[in-house]
Amino acid sequence: MHLPGWMLIGFLACAACAAGTAAEPAASAQDVARVRHLTALVRSAKTSVDRLADAGRELAGLGPQAVATLRGHLDREITRLEKVSGTRPPTAAIDERIEPLRRTLQNLRDDPNLSKERLTAEGLPALDALTGEWARREALLATWMPKVAAGRTQSERLRAVAQGWKSTGVDPADAEAALARLAAVDAGLAGAESTAAQVLAENERLFATLPAEAVAGMRSLNTLRMACGLTPLLVDPKLCAAAVGHSADMEQYGFFAHQSPLPGKQEPWDRATLAGTTASGENIFMGSPAAADAIKGWFLSPGHHKNMFGDRHRRQGLGRSGKHWTQLFGAE
């Protein structure tokens, strides 16, 4: 049968189209099941970070539909995190009131001739006002900070998936775009609170092993330091043990001094070494079994005051025996 030219061209085109369609293999049932399994893995909160990277790598290698699933998951989750990072409660007005109070206390600490009279007349009122403003600021952030912590965790998990995808070389620009968005999310969730939150979370774990009275005192000091714009101190149980030991020695042997008459315990550094750690400073107090009284006593004592707010300290320990208290600090 002879066909006109235009019909022949159309027939050949349709045949070529059909041949091309037939040449594209359909996804096997095994591949479909594998994509479903990997998708469930990347969505599960129980999947380890290492396994997430592997899952992202495997998904990216299973074809366009699997990549589309991967891209959609990352887009949805990153969009959710972007909303969290953009909803930080406004604290600017409170921060404006906090700043001059911090400067007042900083100027007192910087004064080489600081006296108890100035700390009483200027320091205590500034501290009372500052801690009030700080409490209001913390209350504003209280509902947001748990979301920040969860957001950081999820961001780390999504980053593992995206890096696994990127390592395959499949649609690298899309993988890079996801990682760039996650970097912006991390910047939005970061800030002064992030490092402090990590220290405070670790302290809560350590507090379970320590006396309640020491816990109260160490929490109080960290609140004061953060209100003043300083980093909170990590609890060092070994410094706590050394502090309890020195307080007990002062009570038992009837002395009140940083220098101990007992062999091997003469200096704070000696006592810290015996406890298996190091020290960078020490405060002592006598006269009350209440941690709040010890903290206030040190606040009003120029040398002890500067020690409590020392910016080189990173660790703390606190211990009581009777009405004797010892507070130890560690630099690193």
mmCIF file with all atom_site columns, N, CA, C and O in Angstrom, residues 71-87 154 158 178 181-182 185:
data_model
loop_
_atom_site.group_PDB
_atom_site.id
_atom_site.type_symbol
_atom_site.label_atom_id
_atom_site.label_alt_id
_atom_site.label_comp_id
_atom_site.label_asym_id
_atom_site.label_entity_id
_atom_site.label_seq_id
_atom_site.pdbx_PDB_ins_code
_atom_site.Cartn_x
_atom_site.Cartn_y
_atom_site.Cartn_z
_atom_site.occupancy
_atom_site.B_iso_or_equiv
_atom_site.pdbx_formal_charge
_atom_site.auth_seq_id
_atom_site.auth_comp_id
_atom_site.auth_asym_id
_atom_site.auth_atom_id
_atom_site.pdbx_PDB_model_num
ATOM 1  N N  . ARG A 1 71  ? 13.804 15.588 47.467 1.00 0.00 ? 71  ARG A N  1
ATOM 2  C CA . ARG A 1 71  ? 13.740 17.053 47.382 1.00 0.00 ? 71  ARG A CA 1
ATOM 3  C C  . ARG A 1 71  ? 12.513 17.582 48.122 1.00 0.00 ? 71  ARG A C  1
ATOM 4  O O  . ARG A 1 71  ? 12.583 18.574 48.852 1.00 0.00 ? 71  ARG A O  1
ATOM 5  N N  . GLY A 1 72  ? 11.378 16.906 47.949 1.00 0.00 ? 72  GLY A N  1
ATOM 6  C CA . GLY A 1 72  ? 10.151 17.350 48.603 1.00 0.00 ? 72  GLY A CA 1
ATOM 7  C C  . GLY A 1 72  ? 10.240 17.252 50.122 1.00 0.00 ? 72  GLY A C  1
ATOM 8  O O  . GLY A 1 72  ? 9.783  18.148 50.838 1.00 0.00 ? 72  GLY A O  1
ATOM 9  N N  . HIS A 1 73  ? 10.829 16.158 50.626 1.00 0.00 ? 73  HIS A N  1
ATOM 10 C CA . HIS A 1 73  ? 10.979 16.001 52.077 1.00 0.00 ? 73  HIS A CA 1
ATOM 11 C C  . HIS A 1 73  ? 11.839 17.122 52.653 1.00 0.00 ? 73  HIS A C  1
ATOM 12 O O  . HIS A 1 73  ? 11.474 17.752 53.655 1.00 0.00 ? 73  HIS A O  1
ATOM 13 N N  . LEU A 1 74  ? 12.979 17.375 52.035 1.00 0.00 ? 74  LEU A N  1
ATOM 14 C CA . LEU A 1 74  ? 13.870 18.427 52.537 1.00 0.00 ? 74  LEU A CA 1
ATOM 15 C C  . LEU A 1 74  ? 13.199 19.801 52.467 1.00 0.00 ? 74  LEU A C  1
ATOM 16 O O  . LEU A 1 74  ? 13.306 20.602 53.404 1.00 0.00 ? 74  LEU A O  1
ATOM 17 N N  . ASP A 1 75  ? 12.508 20.063 51.380 1.00 0.00 ? 75  ASP A N  1
ATOM 18 C CA . ASP A 1 75  ? 11.856 21.372 51.237 1.00 0.00 ? 75  ASP A CA 1
ATOM 19 C C  . ASP A 1 75  ? 10.813 21.597 52.329 1.00 0.00 ? 75  ASP A C  1
ATOM 20 O O  . ASP A 1 75  ? 10.765 22.672 52.938 1.00 0.00 ? 75  ASP A O  1
ATOM 21 N N  . ARG A 1 76  ? 9.984  20.590 52.572 1.00 0.00 ? 76  ARG A N  1
ATOM 22 C CA . ARG A 1 76  ? 8.940  20.742 53.599 1.00 0.00 ? 76  ARG A CA 1
ATOM 23 C C  . ARG A 1 76  ? 9.538  20.962 54.991 1.00 0.00 ? 76  ARG A C  1
ATOM 24 O O  . ARG A 1 76  ? 9.115  21.842 55.739 1.00 0.00 ? 76  ARG A O  1
ATOM 25 N N  . GLU A 1 77  ? 10.550 20.151 55.331 1.00 0.00 ? 77  GLU A N  1
ATOM 26 C CA . GLU A 1 77  ? 11.127 20.246 56.672 1.00 0.00 ? 77  GLU A CA 1
ATOM 27 C C  . GLU A 1 77  ? 11.928 21.531 56.867 1.00 0.00 ? 77  GLU A C  1
ATOM 28 O O  . GLU A 1 77  ? 11.891 22.145 57.933 1.00 0.00 ? 77  GLU A O  1
ATOM 29 N N  . ILE A 1 78  ? 12.657 21.935 55.840 1.00 0.00 ? 78  ILE A N  1
ATOM 30 C CA . ILE A 1 78  ? 13.435 23.180 55.958 1.00 0.00 ? 78  ILE A CA 1
ATOM 31 C C  . ILE A 1 78  ? 12.491 24.375 56.045 1.00 0.00 ? 78  ILE A C  1
ATOM 32 O O  . ILE A 1 78  ? 12.732 25.318 56.810 1.00 0.00 ? 78  ILE A O  1
ATOM 33 N N  . THR A 1 79  ? 11.410 24.356 55.300 1.00 0.00 ? 79  THR A N  1
ATOM 34 C CA . THR A 1 79  ? 10.420 25.441 55.376 1.00 0.00 ? 79  THR A CA 1
ATOM 35 C C  . THR A 1 79  ? 9.866  25.553 56.789 1.00 0.00 ? 79  THR A C  1
ATOM 36 O O  . THR A 1 79  ? 9.686  26.656 57.318 1.00 0.00 ? 79  THR A O  1
ATOM 37 N N  . ARG A 1 80  ? 9.598  24.408 57.403 1.00 0.00 ? 80  ARG A N  1
ATOM 38 C CA . ARG A 1 80  ? 9.090  24.418 58.791 1.00 0.00 ? 80  ARG A CA 1
ATOM 39 C C  . ARG A 1 80  ? 10.123 25.024 59.748 1.00 0.00 ? 80  ARG A C  1
ATOM 40 O O  . ARG A 1 80  ? 9.783  25.826 60.627 1.00 0.00 ? 80  ARG A O  1
ATOM 41 N N  . LEU A 1 81  ? 11.399 24.672 59.565 1.00 0.00 ? 81  LEU A N  1
ATOM 42 C CA . LEU A 1 81  ? 12.450 25.219 60.424 1.00 0.00 ? 81  LEU A CA 1
ATOM 43 C C  . LEU A 1 81  ? 12.645 26.715 60.184 1.00 0.00 ? 81  LEU A C  1
ATOM 44 O O  . LEU A 1 81  ? 12.957 27.463 61.114 1.00 0.00 ? 81  LEU A O  1
ATOM 45 N N  . GLU A 1 82  ? 12.472 27.142 58.947 1.00 0.00 ? 82  GLU A N  1
ATOM 46 C CA . GLU A 1 82  ? 12.592 28.577 58.643 1.00 0.00 ? 82  GLU A CA 1
ATOM 47 C C  . GLU A 1 82  ? 11.531 29.376 59.397 1.00 0.00 ? 82  GLU A C  1
ATOM 48 O O  . GLU A 1 82  ? 11.790 30.498 59.851 1.00 0.00 ? 82  GLU A O  1
ATOM 49 N N  . LYS A 1 83  ? 10.358 28.797 59.545 1.00 0.00 ? 83  LYS A N  1
ATOM 50 C CA . LYS A 1 83  ? 9.301  29.475 60.302 1.00 0.00 ? 83  LYS A CA 1
ATOM 51 C C  . LYS A 1 83  ? 9.672  29.581 61.777 1.00 0.00 ? 83  LYS A C  1
ATOM 52 O O  . LYS A 1 83  ? 9.431  30.600 62.419 1.00 0.00 ? 83  LYS A O  1
ATOM 53 N N  . VAL A 1 84  ? 10.273 28.514 62.322 1.00 0.00 ? 84  VAL A N  1
ATOM 54 C CA . VAL A 1 84  ? 10.699 28.542 63.731 1.00 0.00 ? 84  VAL A CA 1
ATOM 55 C C  . VAL A 1 84  ? 11.771 29.602 63.945 1.00 0.00 ? 84  VAL A C  1
ATOM 56 O O  . VAL A 1 84  ? 11.707 30.398 64.886 1.00 0.00 ? 84  VAL A O  1
ATOM 57 N N  . SER A 1 85  ? 12.773 29.629 63.053 1.00 0.00 ? 85  SER A N  1
ATOM 58 C CA . SER A 1 85  ? 13.877 30.580 63.227 1.00 0.00 ? 85  SER A CA 1
ATOM 59 C C  . SER A 1 85  ? 13.418 32.020 63.049 1.00 0.00 ? 85  SER A C  1
ATOM 60 O O  . SER A 1 85  ? 14.061 32.953 63.542 1.00 0.00 ? 85  SER A O  1
ATOM 61 N N  . GLY A 1 86  ? 12.285 32.216 62.368 1.00 0.00 ? 86  GLY A N  1
ATOM 62 C CA . GLY A 1 86  ? 11.796 33.572 62.138 1.00 0.00 ? 86  GLY A CA 1
ATOM 63 C C  . GLY A 1 86  ? 10.770 34.051 63.146 1.00 0.00 ? 86  GLY A C  1
ATOM 64 O O  . GLY A 1 86  ? 10.206 35.137 62.978 1.00 0.00 ? 86  GLY A O  1
ATOM 65 N N  . THR A 1 87  ? 10.512 33.241 64.180 1.00 0.00 ? 87  THR A N  1
ATOM 66 C CA . THR A 1 87  ? 9.473  33.622 65.154 1.00 0.00 ? 87  THR A CA 1
ATOM 67 C C  . THR A 1 87  ? 10.050 33.868 66.541 1.00 0.00 ? 87  THR A C  1
ATOM 68 O O  . THR A 1 87  ? 9.379  33.653 67.543 1.00 0.00 ? 87  THR A O  1
ATOM 69 N N  . GLN A 1 154 ? 16.882 18.791 64.403 1.00 0.00 ? 154 GLN A N  1
ATOM 70 C CA . GLN A 1 154 ? 16.334 18.450 63.090 1.00 0.00 ? 154 GLN A CA 1
ATOM 71 C C  . GLN A 1 154 ? 17.201 18.993 61.969 1.00 0.00 ? 154 GLN A C  1
ATOM 72 O O  . GLN A 1 154 ? 17.378 18.337 60.935 1.00 0.00 ? 154 GLN A O  1
ATOM 73 N N  . LEU A 1 158 ? 18.675 16.823 58.864 1.00 0.00 ? 158 LEU A N  1
ATOM 74 C CA . LEU A 1 158 ? 18.420 17.162 57.463 1.00 0.00 ? 158 LEU A CA 1
ATOM 75 C C  . LEU A 1 158 ? 19.725 17.426 56.714 1.00 0.00 ? 158 LEU A C  1
ATOM 76 O O  . LEU A 1 158 ? 19.856 17.098 55.534 1.00 0.00 ? 158 LEU A O  1
ATOM 77 N N  . ALA A 1 178 ? 19.668 23.188 49.320 1.00 0.00 ? 178 ALA A N  1
ATOM 78 C CA . ALA A 1 178 ? 19.125 22.714 50.597 1.00 0.00 ? 178 ALA A CA 1
ATOM 79 C C  . ALA A 1 178 ? 20.116 22.979 51.735 1.00 0.00 ? 178 ALA A C  1
ATOM 80 O O  . ALA A 1 178 ? 19.725 23.429 52.818 1.00 0.00 ? 178 ALA A O  1
ATOM 81 N N  . ARG A 1 181 ? 20.134 26.675 52.637 1.00 0.00 ? 181 ARG A N  1
ATOM 82 C CA . ARG A 1 181 ? 18.963 27.047 53.439 1.00 0.00 ? 181 ARG A CA 1
ATOM 83 C C  . ARG A 1 181 ? 19.139 26.590 54.888 1.00 0.00 ? 181 ARG A C  1
ATOM 84 O O  . ARG A 1 181 ? 18.765 27.304 55.829 1.00 0.00 ? 181 ARG A O  1
ATOM 85 N N  . LEU A 1 182 ? 19.719 25.406 55.073 1.00 0.00 ? 182 LEU A N  1
ATOM 86 C CA . LEU A 1 182 ? 19.945 24.912 56.434 1.00 0.00 ? 182 LEU A CA 1
ATOM 87 C C  . LEU A 1 182 ? 20.966 25.774 57.177 1.00 0.00 ? 182 LEU A C  1
ATOM 88 O O  . LEU A 1 182 ? 20.838 26.008 58.386 1.00 0.00 ? 182 LEU A O  1
ATOM 89 N N  . VAL A 1 185 ? 19.099 28.699 58.386 1.00 0.00 ? 185 VAL A N  1
ATOM 90 C CA . VAL A 1 185 ? 18.278 28.313 59.540 1.00 0.00 ? 185 VAL A CA 1
ATOM 91 C C  . VAL A 1 185 ? 19.132 28.258 60.799 1.00 0.00 ? 185 VAL A C  1
ATOM 92 O O  . VAL A 1 185 ? 18.748 28.771 61.855 1.00 0.00 ? 185 VAL A O  1
#
